[in-house]
């Protein structure tokens, strides 16, 4: 899991896919955190992506560093604890202008039953499960 975290941090931007009804939705994301041995992402409850993950928590993430890409399939599980929100926002101080722990909007999810596959054109795929 740490390797997945480090790859996403290195990429800076990754793409999160959710489902709305029968329509896939993809958007850029940039928040990733390791907290209590789980990989977390963050959003705002007012956003459509939040509503989509709450209705159908199955997500996929994709990122590319210029030579290797990662695809992650997981279930997003909301963690409404203030401590999880605080930990995430400590790593992203620029978000504090829009998000505060316990503000009713800040939302963090950890990835459960995740399968991450690292791929490139020059090496065999590598799978990491967490």
Tab-separated table of N, CA, C and O in Angstrom:
chain	number	residue	atom	x	y	z
A	1	UNK	N	0.826	-1.197	0.000
A	1	UNK	CA	0.000	0.000	0.000
A	1	UNK	C	0.868	1.258	0.000
A	1	UNK	O	0.513	2.235	-0.647
A	2	UNK	N	1.982	1.204	0.705
A	2	UNK	CA	2.858	2.380	0.750
A	2	UNK	C	3.391	2.716	-0.649
A	2	UNK	O	3.513	3.879	-1.005
A	3	UNK	N	3.677	1.684	-1.435
A	3	UNK	CA	4.152	1.899	-2.797
A	3	UNK	C	3.080	2.613	-3.643
A	3	UNK	O	3.390	3.505	-4.437
A	4	UNK	N	1.823	2.241	-3.448
A	4	UNK	CA	0.715	2.882	-4.153
A	4	UNK	C	0.608	4.343	-3.719
A	4	UNK	O	0.494	5.249	-4.553
A	5	UNK	N	0.665	4.584	-2.418
A	5	UNK	CA	0.615	5.941	-1.877
A	5	UNK	C	1.732	6.799	-2.472
A	5	UNK	O	1.493	7.909	-2.961
A	6	UNK	N	2.957	6.286	-2.442
A	6	UNK	CA	4.104	7.051	-2.940
A	6	UNK	C	3.969	7.342	-4.434
A	6	UNK	O	4.328	8.428	-4.892
A	7	UNK	N	3.443	6.394	-5.193
A	7	UNK	CA	3.254	6.617	-6.624
A	7	UNK	C	2.235	7.730	-6.859
A	7	UNK	O	2.460	8.631	-7.664
A	8	UNK	N	1.108	7.679	-6.157
A	8	UNK	CA	0.087	8.718	-6.317
A	8	UNK	C	0.611	10.088	-5.890
A	8	UNK	O	0.325	11.102	-6.543
A	9	UNK	N	1.373	10.142	-4.813
A	9	UNK	CA	1.971	11.414	-4.368
A	9	UNK	C	2.919	11.948	-5.435
A	9	UNK	O	2.923	13.146	-5.722
A	10	UNK	N	3.737	11.071	-6.020
A	10	UNK	CA	4.688	11.482	-7.048
A	10	UNK	C	3.950	12.039	-8.267
A	10	UNK	O	4.362	13.056	-8.832
A	11	UNK	N	2.862	11.407	-8.650
A	11	UNK	CA	2.096	11.870	-9.817
A	11	UNK	C	1.429	13.210	-9.549
A	11	UNK	O	1.268	14.017	-10.463
A	12	UNK	N	1.035	13.438	-8.321
A	12	UNK	CA	0.368	14.697	-7.969
A	12	UNK	C	-1.105	14.689	-8.317
A	12	UNK	O	-1.947	14.921	-7.468
A	13	UNK	N	-1.428	14.404	-9.557
A	13	UNK	CA	-2.821	14.324	-9.995
A	13	UNK	C	-3.118	12.889	-10.414
A	13	UNK	O	-2.306	12.257	-11.102
A	14	UNK	N	-4.245	12.405	-9.969
A	14	UNK	CA	-4.746	11.113	-10.427
A	14	UNK	C	-6.190	11.326	-10.850
A	14	UNK	O	-6.779	12.380	-10.605
A	15	UNK	N	-6.752	10.332	-11.502
A	15	UNK	CA	-8.115	10.451	-12.011
A	15	UNK	C	-9.000	9.428	-11.326
A	15	UNK	O	-8.696	8.232	-11.323
A	16	UNK	N	-10.070	9.925	-10.733
A	16	UNK	CA	-10.997	9.106	-9.960
A	16	UNK	C	-12.259	8.886	-10.782
A	16	UNK	O	-12.869	9.847	-11.264
A	17	UNK	N	-12.641	7.624	-10.935
A	17	UNK	CA	-13.855	7.276	-11.670
A	17	UNK	C	-14.909	6.759	-10.694
A	17	UNK	O	-14.621	5.945	-9.815
A	18	UNK	N	-16.117	7.289	-10.863
A	18	UNK	CA	-17.282	6.839	-10.107
A	18	UNK	C	-18.379	6.526	-11.124
A	18	UNK	O	-18.188	6.678	-12.331
A	19	UNK	N	-19.529	6.107	-10.603
A	19	UNK	CA	-20.669	5.828	-11.464
A	19	UNK	C	-21.850	6.657	-10.980
A	19	UNK	O	-22.101	6.764	-9.777
A	20	UNK	N	-22.544	7.257	-11.927
A	20	UNK	CA	-23.774	7.984	-11.631
A	20	UNK	C	-24.861	7.347	-12.494
A	20	UNK	O	-24.872	7.541	-13.719
A	21	UNK	N	-25.728	6.550	-11.858
A	21	UNK	CA	-26.694	5.771	-12.626
A	21	UNK	C	-25.933	4.745	-13.450
A	21	UNK	O	-25.224	3.913	-12.899
A	22	UNK	N	-26.025	4.845	-14.770
A	22	UNK	CA	-25.261	3.947	-15.632
A	22	UNK	C	-24.136	4.681	-16.373
A	22	UNK	O	-23.540	4.146	-17.297
A	23	UNK	N	-23.838	5.918	-15.943
A	23	UNK	CA	-22.840	6.741	-16.615
A	23	UNK	C	-21.561	6.857	-15.790
A	23	UNK	O	-21.602	7.337	-14.656
A	24	UNK	N	-20.413	6.437	-16.331
A	24	UNK	CA	-19.150	6.662	-15.622
A	24	UNK	C	-18.855	8.158	-15.539
A	24	UNK	O	-19.182	8.912	-16.449
A	25	UNK	N	-18.222	8.570	-14.437
A	25	UNK	CA	-17.799	9.959	-14.242
A	25	UNK	C	-16.337	9.936	-13.810
A	25	UNK	O	-15.968	9.193	-12.901
A	26	UNK	N	-15.513	10.749	-14.442
A	26	UNK	CA	-14.079	10.787	-14.136
A	26	UNK	C	-13.680	12.231	-13.912
A	26	UNK	O	-14.115	13.126	-14.639
A	27	UNK	N	-12.860	12.439	-12.889
A	27	UNK	CA	-12.374	13.789	-12.622
A	27	UNK	C	-10.992	13.722	-11.974
A	27	UNK	O	-10.628	12.723	-11.358
A	28	UNK	N	-10.199	14.820	-12.123
A	28	UNK	CA	-8.877	14.851	-11.498
A	28	UNK	C	-9.002	15.057	-9.987
A	28	UNK	O	-9.873	15.782	-9.516
A	29	UNK	N	-8.123	14.389	-9.266
A	29	UNK	CA	-8.018	14.501	-7.815
A	29	UNK	C	-6.559	14.683	-7.470
A	29	UNK	O	-5.687	14.385	-8.277
A	30	UNK	N	-6.272	15.127	-6.262
A	30	UNK	CA	-4.883	15.292	-5.857
A	30	UNK	C	-4.605	14.931	-4.417
A	30	UNK	O	-3.468	14.973	-3.992
A	31	UNK	N	-5.643	14.575	-3.652
A	31	UNK	CA	-5.432	14.277	-2.235
A	31	UNK	C	-5.271	12.781	-2.016
A	31	UNK	O	-6.043	11.979	-2.521
A	32	UNK	N	-4.254	12.433	-1.261
A	32	UNK	CA	-4.025	11.044	-0.873
A	32	UNK	C	-3.290	11.065	0.461
A	32	UNK	O	-2.442	11.926	0.702
A	33	UNK	N	-3.664	10.136	1.332
A	33	UNK	CA	-3.100	10.133	2.687
A	33	UNK	C	-3.008	8.708	3.184
A	33	UNK	O	-3.834	7.857	2.836
A	34	UNK	N	-1.998	8.449	4.012
A	34	UNK	CA	-1.911	7.200	4.760
A	34	UNK	C	-2.255	7.520	6.204
A	34	UNK	O	-1.609	8.375	6.819
A	35	UNK	N	-3.272	6.857	6.717
A	35	UNK	CA	-3.713	7.092	8.093
A	35	UNK	C	-4.177	5.765	8.666
A	35	UNK	O	-5.006	5.074	8.056
A	36	UNK	N	-3.611	5.400	9.805
A	36	UNK	CA	-3.960	4.157	10.494
A	36	UNK	C	-3.943	2.959	9.541
A	36	UNK	O	-4.872	2.146	9.501
A	37	UNK	N	-2.863	2.875	8.764
A	37	UNK	CA	-2.646	1.758	7.835
A	37	UNK	C	-3.725	1.618	6.769
A	37	UNK	O	-4.030	0.512	6.316
A	38	UNK	N	-4.299	2.740	6.360
A	38	UNK	CA	-5.273	2.744	5.275
A	38	UNK	C	-4.943	3.897	4.344
A	38	UNK	O	-4.435	4.930	4.768
A	39	UNK	N	-5.271	3.724	3.067
A	39	UNK	CA	-5.073	4.753	2.065
A	39	UNK	C	-6.359	5.559	1.927
A	39	UNK	O	-7.428	4.986	1.704
A	40	UNK	N	-6.253	6.881	2.072
A	40	UNK	CA	-7.402	7.780	2.087
A	40	UNK	C	-7.380	8.748	0.914
A	40	UNK	O	-6.303	9.136	0.435
A	41	UNK	N	-8.582	9.187	0.516
A	41	UNK	CA	-8.777	10.290	-0.413
A	41	UNK	C	-9.750	11.266	0.244
A	41	UNK	O	-10.400	10.923	1.233
A	42	UNK	N	-9.859	12.478	-0.297
A	42	UNK	CA	-10.680	13.520	0.333
A	42	UNK	C	-11.485	14.267	-0.707
A	42	UNK	O	-11.038	14.481	-1.828
A	43	UNK	N	-12.690	14.674	-0.318
A	43	UNK	CA	-13.538	15.516	-1.149
A	43	UNK	C	-14.461	16.333	-0.254
A	43	UNK	O	-14.315	16.322	0.961
A	44	UNK	N	-15.416	17.000	-0.859
A	44	UNK	CA	-16.421	17.754	-0.120
A	44	UNK	C	-17.787	17.105	-0.300
A	44	UNK	O	-18.124	16.662	-1.402
A	45	UNK	N	-18.563	17.068	0.756
A	45	UNK	CA	-19.888	16.444	0.697
A	45	UNK	C	-20.840	17.133	-0.264
A	45	UNK	O	-21.795	16.521	-0.728
A	46	UNK	N	-20.590	18.400	-0.575
A	46	UNK	CA	-21.482	19.126	-1.485
A	46	UNK	C	-21.236	18.757	-2.952
A	46	UNK	O	-22.038	19.115	-3.816
A	47	UNK	N	-20.162	18.048	-3.224
A	47	UNK	CA	-19.798	17.727	-4.608
A	47	UNK	C	-20.531	16.473	-5.105
A	47	UNK	O	-20.832	15.560	-4.335
A	48	UNK	N	-20.747	16.435	-6.415
A	48	UNK	CA	-21.385	15.269	-7.031
A	48	UNK	C	-20.593	13.996	-6.781
A	48	UNK	O	-21.174	12.930	-6.580
A	49	UNK	N	-19.260	14.088	-6.786
A	49	UNK	CA	-18.435	12.899	-6.567
A	49	UNK	C	-18.750	12.262	-5.210
A	49	UNK	O	-18.785	11.043	-5.087
A	50	UNK	N	-19.007	13.061	-4.194
A	50	UNK	CA	-19.380	12.541	-2.883
A	50	UNK	C	-20.689	11.770	-2.961
A	50	UNK	O	-20.792	10.648	-2.461
A	51	UNK	N	-21.659	12.369	-3.598
A	51	UNK	CA	-22.976	11.720	-3.735
A	51	UNK	C	-22.856	10.417	-4.516
A	51	UNK	O	-23.500	9.414	-4.191
A	52	UNK	N	-22.007	10.406	-5.540
A	52	UNK	CA	-21.818	9.206	-6.344
A	52	UNK	C	-21.162	8.092	-5.535
A	52	UNK	O	-21.592	6.933	-5.596
A	53	UNK	N	-20.144	8.420	-4.739
A	53	UNK	CA	-19.484	7.394	-3.930
A	53	UNK	C	-20.389	6.885	-2.817
A	53	UNK	O	-20.302	5.716	-2.440
A	54	UNK	N	-21.242	7.742	-2.299
A	54	UNK	CA	-22.170	7.296	-1.259
A	54	UNK	C	-23.229	6.349	-1.858
A	54	UNK	O	-23.626	5.387	-1.214
A	55	UNK	N	-23.660	6.612	-3.084
A	55	UNK	CA	-24.665	5.767	-3.737
A	55	UNK	C	-24.064	4.455	-4.238
A	55	UNK	O	-24.712	3.409	-4.184
A	56	UNK	N	-22.835	4.519	-4.738
A	56	UNK	CA	-22.143	3.332	-5.248
A	56	UNK	C	-20.670	3.495	-4.917
A	56	UNK	O	-19.952	4.221	-5.612
A	57	UNK	N	-20.199	2.846	-3.863
A	57	UNK	CA	-18.828	3.079	-3.396
A	57	UNK	C	-17.721	2.423	-4.230
A	57	UNK	O	-16.548	2.588	-3.914
A	58	UNK	N	-18.079	1.722	-5.282
A	58	UNK	CA	-17.037	1.125	-6.128
A	58	UNK	C	-16.428	2.213	-6.999
A	58	UNK	O	-17.132	2.915	-7.727
A	59	UNK	N	-15.105	2.356	-6.890
A	59	UNK	CA	-14.383	3.396	-7.624
A	59	UNK	C	-13.192	2.794	-8.344
A	59	UNK	O	-12.787	1.671	-8.054
A	60	UNK	N	-12.646	3.571	-9.262
A	60	UNK	CA	-11.357	3.259	-9.855
A	60	UNK	C	-10.538	4.538	-9.913
A	60	UNK	O	-11.087	5.633	-10.057
A	61	UNK	N	-9.243	4.354	-9.779
A	61	UNK	CA	-8.284	5.457	-9.841
A	61	UNK	C	-7.241	5.093	-10.882
A	61	UNK	O	-6.819	3.932	-10.975
A	62	UNK	N	-6.811	6.091	-11.651
A	62	UNK	CA	-5.757	5.898	-12.636
A	62	UNK	C	-4.796	7.082	-12.550
A	62	UNK	O	-5.228	8.221	-12.375
A	63	UNK	N	-3.503	6.789	-12.663
A	63	UNK	CA	-2.483	7.845	-12.674
A	63	UNK	C	-1.322	7.392	-13.548
A	63	UNK	O	-1.094	6.188	-13.729
A	64	UNK	N	-0.574	8.373	-14.063
A	64	UNK	CA	0.542	8.108	-14.972
A	64	UNK	C	1.700	9.034	-14.615
A	64	UNK	O	1.503	10.244	-14.450
A	65	UNK	N	2.894	8.462	-14.475
A	65	UNK	CA	4.054	9.288	-14.117
A	65	UNK	C	4.970	9.590	-15.298
A	65	UNK	O	6.067	10.101	-15.119
A	66	UNK	N	4.543	9.264	-16.509
A	66	UNK	CA	5.358	9.494	-17.690
A	66	UNK	C	5.894	8.205	-18.294
A	66	UNK	O	6.206	8.155	-19.478
A	67	UNK	N	6.013	7.162	-17.474
A	67	UNK	CA	6.464	5.871	-17.999
A	67	UNK	C	5.661	4.698	-17.439
A	67	UNK	O	5.531	3.673	-18.091
A	68	UNK	N	5.130	4.866	-16.243
A	68	UNK	CA	4.356	3.811	-15.595
A	68	UNK	C	2.992	4.365	-15.234
A	68	UNK	O	2.867	5.528	-14.868
A	69	UNK	N	1.981	3.521	-15.339
A	69	UNK	CA	0.656	3.932	-14.901
A	69	UNK	C	0.136	2.944	-13.883
A	69	UNK	O	0.606	1.812	-13.787
A	70	UNK	N	-0.811	3.414	-13.096
A	70	UNK	CA	-1.433	2.589	-12.077
A	70	UNK	C	-2.937	2.653	-12.275
A	70	UNK	O	-3.476	3.697	-12.624
A	71	UNK	N	-3.573	1.515	-12.074
A	71	UNK	CA	-5.031	1.445	-12.034
A	71	UNK	C	-5.394	0.781	-10.728
A	71	UNK	O	-4.863	-0.279	-10.393
A	72	UNK	N	-6.285	1.413	-9.988
A	72	UNK	CA	-6.710	0.906	-8.683
A	72	UNK	C	-8.217	0.724	-8.713
A	72	UNK	O	-8.948	1.653	-9.039
A	73	UNK	N	-8.669	-0.465	-8.367
A	73	UNK	CA	-10.096	-0.732	-8.183
A	73	UNK	C	-10.303	-0.950	-6.698
A	73	UNK	O	-9.543	-1.681	-6.051
A	74	UNK	N	-11.312	-0.282	-6.117
A	74	UNK	CA	-11.511	-0.366	-4.668
A	74	UNK	C	-12.942	0.009	-4.310
A	74	UNK	O	-13.695	0.511	-5.143
A	75	UNK	N	-13.244	-0.197	-3.045
A	75	UNK	CA	-14.484	0.287	-2.456
A	75	UNK	C	-14.122	1.464	-1.558
A	75	UNK	O	-13.246	1.340	-0.702
A	76	UNK	N	-14.779	2.600	-1.763
A	76	UNK	CA	-14.539	3.797	-0.950
A	76	UNK	C	-15.439	3.747	0.277
A	76	UNK	O	-16.654	3.644	0.158
A	77	UNK	N	-14.820	3.794	1.455
A	77	UNK	CA	-15.550	3.727	2.719
A	77	UNK	C	-15.387	5.055	3.447
A	77	UNK	O	-14.261	5.460	3.763
A	78	UNK	N	-16.504	5.735	3.708
A	78	UNK	CA	-16.437	7.010	4.410
A	78	UNK	C	-15.956	6.801	5.839
A	78	UNK	O	-16.377	5.875	6.517
A	79	UNK	N	-15.069	7.677	6.273
A	79	UNK	CA	-14.611	7.720	7.665
A	79	UNK	C	-14.938	9.117	8.175
A	79	UNK	O	-14.293	10.091	7.781
A	80	UNK	N	-15.960	9.225	9.005
A	80	UNK	CA	-16.413	10.549	9.438
A	80	UNK	C	-15.716	11.058	10.698
A	80	UNK	O	-16.094	12.082	11.244
A	81	UNK	N	-14.654	10.384	11.111
A	81	UNK	CA	-13.924	10.832	12.304
A	81	UNK	C	-13.139	12.111	12.024
A	81	UNK	O	-12.519	12.270	10.982
A	82	UNK	N	-13.181	13.002	12.977
A	82	UNK	CA	-12.443	14.271	12.892
A	82	UNK	C	-10.945	14.003	12.750
A	82	UNK	O	-10.260	14.681	11.981
A	83	UNK	N	-10.428	13.007	13.457
A	83	UNK	CA	-8.995	12.707	13.403
A	83	UNK	C	-8.554	12.363	11.985
A	83	UNK	O	-7.464	12.774	11.556
A	84	UNK	N	-9.359	11.628	11.248
A	84	UNK	CA	-9.015	11.277	9.861
A	84	UNK	C	-9.027	12.522	8.981
A	84	UNK	O	-8.155	12.696	8.122
A	85	UNK	N	-9.997	13.401	9.188
A	85	UNK	CA	-10.068	14.648	8.424
A	85	UNK	C	-8.872	15.540	8.747
A	85	UNK	O	-8.255	16.128	7.845
A	86	UNK	N	-8.542	15.652	10.026
A	86	UNK	CA	-7.399	16.472	10.442
A	86	UNK	C	-6.110	15.977	9.807
A	86	UNK	O	-5.307	16.774	9.306
A	87	UNK	N	-5.911	14.661	9.844
A	87	UNK	CA	-4.680	14.088	9.302
A	87	UNK	C	-4.549	14.402	7.811
A	87	UNK	O	-3.477	14.783	7.336
A	88	UNK	N	-5.642	14.248	7.082
A	88	UNK	CA	-5.627	14.547	5.648
A	88	UNK	C	-5.273	16.015	5.404
A	88	UNK	O	-4.394	16.334	4.599
A	89	UNK	N	-5.945	16.904	6.098
A	89	UNK	CA	-5.749	18.337	5.853
A	89	UNK	C	-4.385	18.835	6.308
A	89	UNK	O	-3.885	19.827	5.776
A	90	UNK	N	-3.766	18.164	7.260
A	90	UNK	CA	-2.396	18.539	7.655
A	90	UNK	C	-1.442	18.351	6.482
A	90	UNK	O	-0.481	19.104	6.338
A	91	UNK	N	-1.716	17.365	5.644
A	91	UNK	CA	-0.870	17.122	4.487
A	91	UNK	C	-1.158	18.045	3.312
A	91	UNK	O	-0.383	18.105	2.359
A	92	UNK	N	-2.288	18.764	3.382
A	92	UNK	CA	-2.699	19.661	2.291
A	92	UNK	C	-3.153	20.996	2.876
A	92	UNK	O	-4.334	21.340	2.844
A	93	UNK	N	-2.215	21.779	3.412
A	93	UNK	CA	-2.583	23.042	4.057
A	93	UNK	C	-3.322	24.010	3.136
A	93	UNK	O	-4.140	24.805	3.607
A	94	UNK	N	-3.085	23.931	1.838
A	94	UNK	CA	-3.772	24.846	0.915
A	94	UNK	C	-5.280	24.590	0.882
A	94	UNK	O	-6.051	25.478	0.530
A	95	UNK	N	-5.707	23.403	1.264
A	95	UNK	CA	-7.140	23.091	1.281
A	95	UNK	C	-7.864	23.698	2.477
A	95	UNK	O	-9.092	23.772	2.490
A	96	UNK	N	-7.110	24.139	3.473
A	96	UNK	CA	-7.729	24.663	4.693
A	96	UNK	C	-8.530	25.936	4.457
A	96	UNK	O	-9.349	26.304	5.288
A	97	UNK	N	-8.334	26.574	3.324
A	97	UNK	CA	-9.144	27.745	2.996
A	97	UNK	C	-10.582	27.334	2.670
A	97	UNK	O	-11.508	28.116	2.849
A	98	UNK	N	-10.757	26.092	2.208
A	98	UNK	CA	-12.081	25.604	1.814
A	98	UNK	C	-12.640	24.504	2.711
A	98	UNK	O	-13.847	24.251	2.677
A	99	UNK	N	-11.761	23.836	3.451
A	99	UNK	CA	-12.179	22.690	4.262
A	99	UNK	C	-11.624	22.805	5.675
A	99	UNK	O	-10.472	23.216	5.851
A	100	UNK	N	-12.420	22.421	6.640
A	100	UNK	CA	-11.998	22.347	8.034
A	100	UNK	C	-12.531	21.042	8.623
A	100	UNK	O	-13.669	20.654	8.325
A	101	UNK	N	-11.756	20.366	9.466
A	101	UNK	CA	-12.267	19.157	10.103
A	101	UNK	C	-13.570	19.458	10.848
A	101	UNK	O	-13.677	20.462	11.550
A	102	UNK	N	-14.560	18.611	10.637
A	102	UNK	CA	-15.825	18.765	11.345
A	102	UNK	C	-16.725	19.869	10.823
A	102	UNK	O	-17.719	20.209	11.467
A	103	UNK	N	-16.426	20.412	9.633
A	103	UNK	CA	-17.236	21.518	9.115
A	103	UNK	C	-18.544	21.075	8.454
A	103	UNK	O	-19.330	21.893	7.996
A	104	UNK	N	-18.775	19.766	8.400
A	104	UNK	CA	-19.990	19.256	7.772
A	104	UNK	C	-19.842	19.065	6.270
A	104	UNK	O	-20.727	18.507	5.630
A	105	UNK	N	-18.753	19.519	5.705
A	105	UNK	CA	-18.501	19.356	4.276
A	105	UNK	C	-17.296	18.455	4.014
A	105	UNK	O	-17.331	17.629	3.110
A	106	UNK	N	-16.229	18.607	4.806
A	106	UNK	CA	-15.022	17.805	4.609
A	106	UNK	C	-15.363	16.326	4.742
A	106	UNK	O	-16.012	15.911	5.699
A	107	UNK	N	-14.892	15.550	3.775
A	107	UNK	CA	-15.212	14.123	3.756
A	107	UNK	C	-13.976	13.347	3.317
A	107	UNK	O	-13.339	13.698	2.322
A	108	UNK	N	-13.650	12.310	4.072
A	108	UNK	CA	-12.543	11.430	3.707
A	108	UNK	C	-13.064	10.002	3.566
A	108	UNK	O	-13.995	9.595	4.269
A	109	UNK	N	-12.463	9.295	2.650
A	109	UNK	CA	-12.792	7.898	2.388
A	109	UNK	C	-11.496	7.105	2.414
A	109	UNK	O	-10.471	7.569	1.915
A	110	UNK	N	-11.545	5.892	2.960
A	110	UNK	CA	-10.405	4.998	2.793
A	110	UNK	C	-10.761	3.941	1.766
A	110	UNK	O	-11.945	3.672	1.511
A	111	UNK	N	-9.734	3.388	1.139
A	111	UNK	CA	-9.935	2.396	0.093
A	111	UNK	C	-9.882	1.000	0.705
A	111	UNK	O	-8.910	0.644	1.373
A	112	UNK	N	-10.938	0.250	0.478
A	112	UNK	CA	-11.077	-1.103	1.018
A	112	UNK	C	-11.086	-2.096	-0.140
A	112	UNK	O	-11.572	-1.785	-1.233
A	113	UNK	N	-10.565	-3.296	0.114
A	113	UNK	CA	-10.534	-4.354	-0.902
A	113	UNK	C	-9.942	-3.843	-2.211
A	113	UNK	O	-10.474	-4.081	-3.295
A	114	UNK	N	-8.828	-3.143	-2.092
A	114	UNK	CA	-8.209	-2.496	-3.249
A	114	UNK	C	-7.261	-3.436	-3.985
A	114	UNK	O	-6.532	-4.212	-3.361
A	115	UNK	N	-7.287	-3.325	-5.296
A	115	UNK	CA	-6.318	-3.994	-6.160
A	115	UNK	C	-5.701	-2.924	-7.044
A	115	UNK	O	-6.408	-2.243	-7.785
A	116	UNK	N	-4.391	-2.770	-6.920
A	116	UNK	CA	-3.649	-1.793	-7.713
A	116	UNK	C	-2.743	-2.546	-8.681
A	116	UNK	O	-2.050	-3.487	-8.277
A	117	UNK	N	-2.759	-2.126	-9.930
A	117	UNK	CA	-1.907	-2.746	-10.935
A	117	UNK	C	-1.008	-1.667	-11.537
A	117	UNK	O	-1.502	-0.685	-12.100
A	118	UNK	N	0.306	-1.855	-11.376
A	118	UNK	CA	1.304	-0.986	-12.003
A	118	UNK	C	1.623	-1.583	-13.372
A	118	UNK	O	1.913	-2.775	-13.470
A	119	UNK	N	1.575	-0.749	-14.408
A	119	UNK	CA	1.831	-1.233	-15.763
A	119	UNK	C	2.747	-0.268	-16.506
A	119	UNK	O	2.801	0.922	-16.193
A	120	UNK	N	3.451	-0.811	-17.507
A	120	UNK	CA	4.239	-0.004	-18.426
A	120	UNK	C	4.405	-0.811	-19.706
A	120	UNK	O	4.029	-1.980	-19.765
A	121	UNK	N	4.988	-0.177	-20.708
A	121	UNK	CA	5.233	-0.877	-21.956
A	121	UNK	C	6.504	-1.713	-21.902
A	121	UNK	O	6.791	-2.475	-22.820
A	122	UNK	N	7.289	-1.558	-20.826
A	122	UNK	CA	8.598	-2.215	-20.768
A	122	UNK	C	8.731	-3.268	-19.673
A	122	UNK	O	9.781	-3.891	-19.554
A	123	UNK	N	7.691	-3.449	-18.867
A	123	UNK	CA	7.798	-4.420	-17.774
A	123	UNK	C	6.473	-5.155	-17.600
A	123	UNK	O	5.421	-4.677	-18.023
A	124	UNK	N	6.561	-6.296	-16.968
A	124	UNK	CA	5.353	-7.051	-16.656
A	124	UNK	C	4.542	-6.291	-15.607
A	124	UNK	O	5.111	-5.611	-14.742
A	125	UNK	N	3.208	-6.377	-15.673
A	125	UNK	CA	2.385	-5.708	-14.643
A	125	UNK	C	2.693	-6.246	-13.250
A	125	UNK	O	3.058	-7.407	-13.081
A	126	UNK	N	2.559	-5.361	-12.285
A	126	UNK	CA	2.758	-5.727	-10.873
A	126	UNK	C	1.465	-5.408	-10.145
A	126	UNK	O	0.961	-4.286	-10.226
A	127	UNK	N	0.937	-6.376	-9.381
A	127	UNK	CA	-0.306	-6.214	-8.670
A	127	UNK	C	-0.059	-6.097	-7.171
A	127	UNK	O	0.725	-6.876	-6.615
A	128	UNK	N	-0.737	-5.134	-6.537
A	128	UNK	CA	-0.660	-4.938	-5.095
A	128	UNK	C	-2.096	-4.931	-4.579
A	128	UNK	O	-2.936	-4.202	-5.101
A	129	UNK	N	-2.353	-5.742	-3.557
A	129	UNK	CA	-3.704	-5.777	-2.953
A	129	UNK	C	-3.604	-5.288	-1.512
A	129	UNK	O	-2.658	-5.616	-0.808
A	130	UNK	N	-4.579	-4.504	-1.118
A	130	UNK	CA	-4.629	-4.025	0.266
A	130	UNK	C	-6.048	-3.750	0.662
A	130	UNK	O	-6.952	-3.710	-0.158
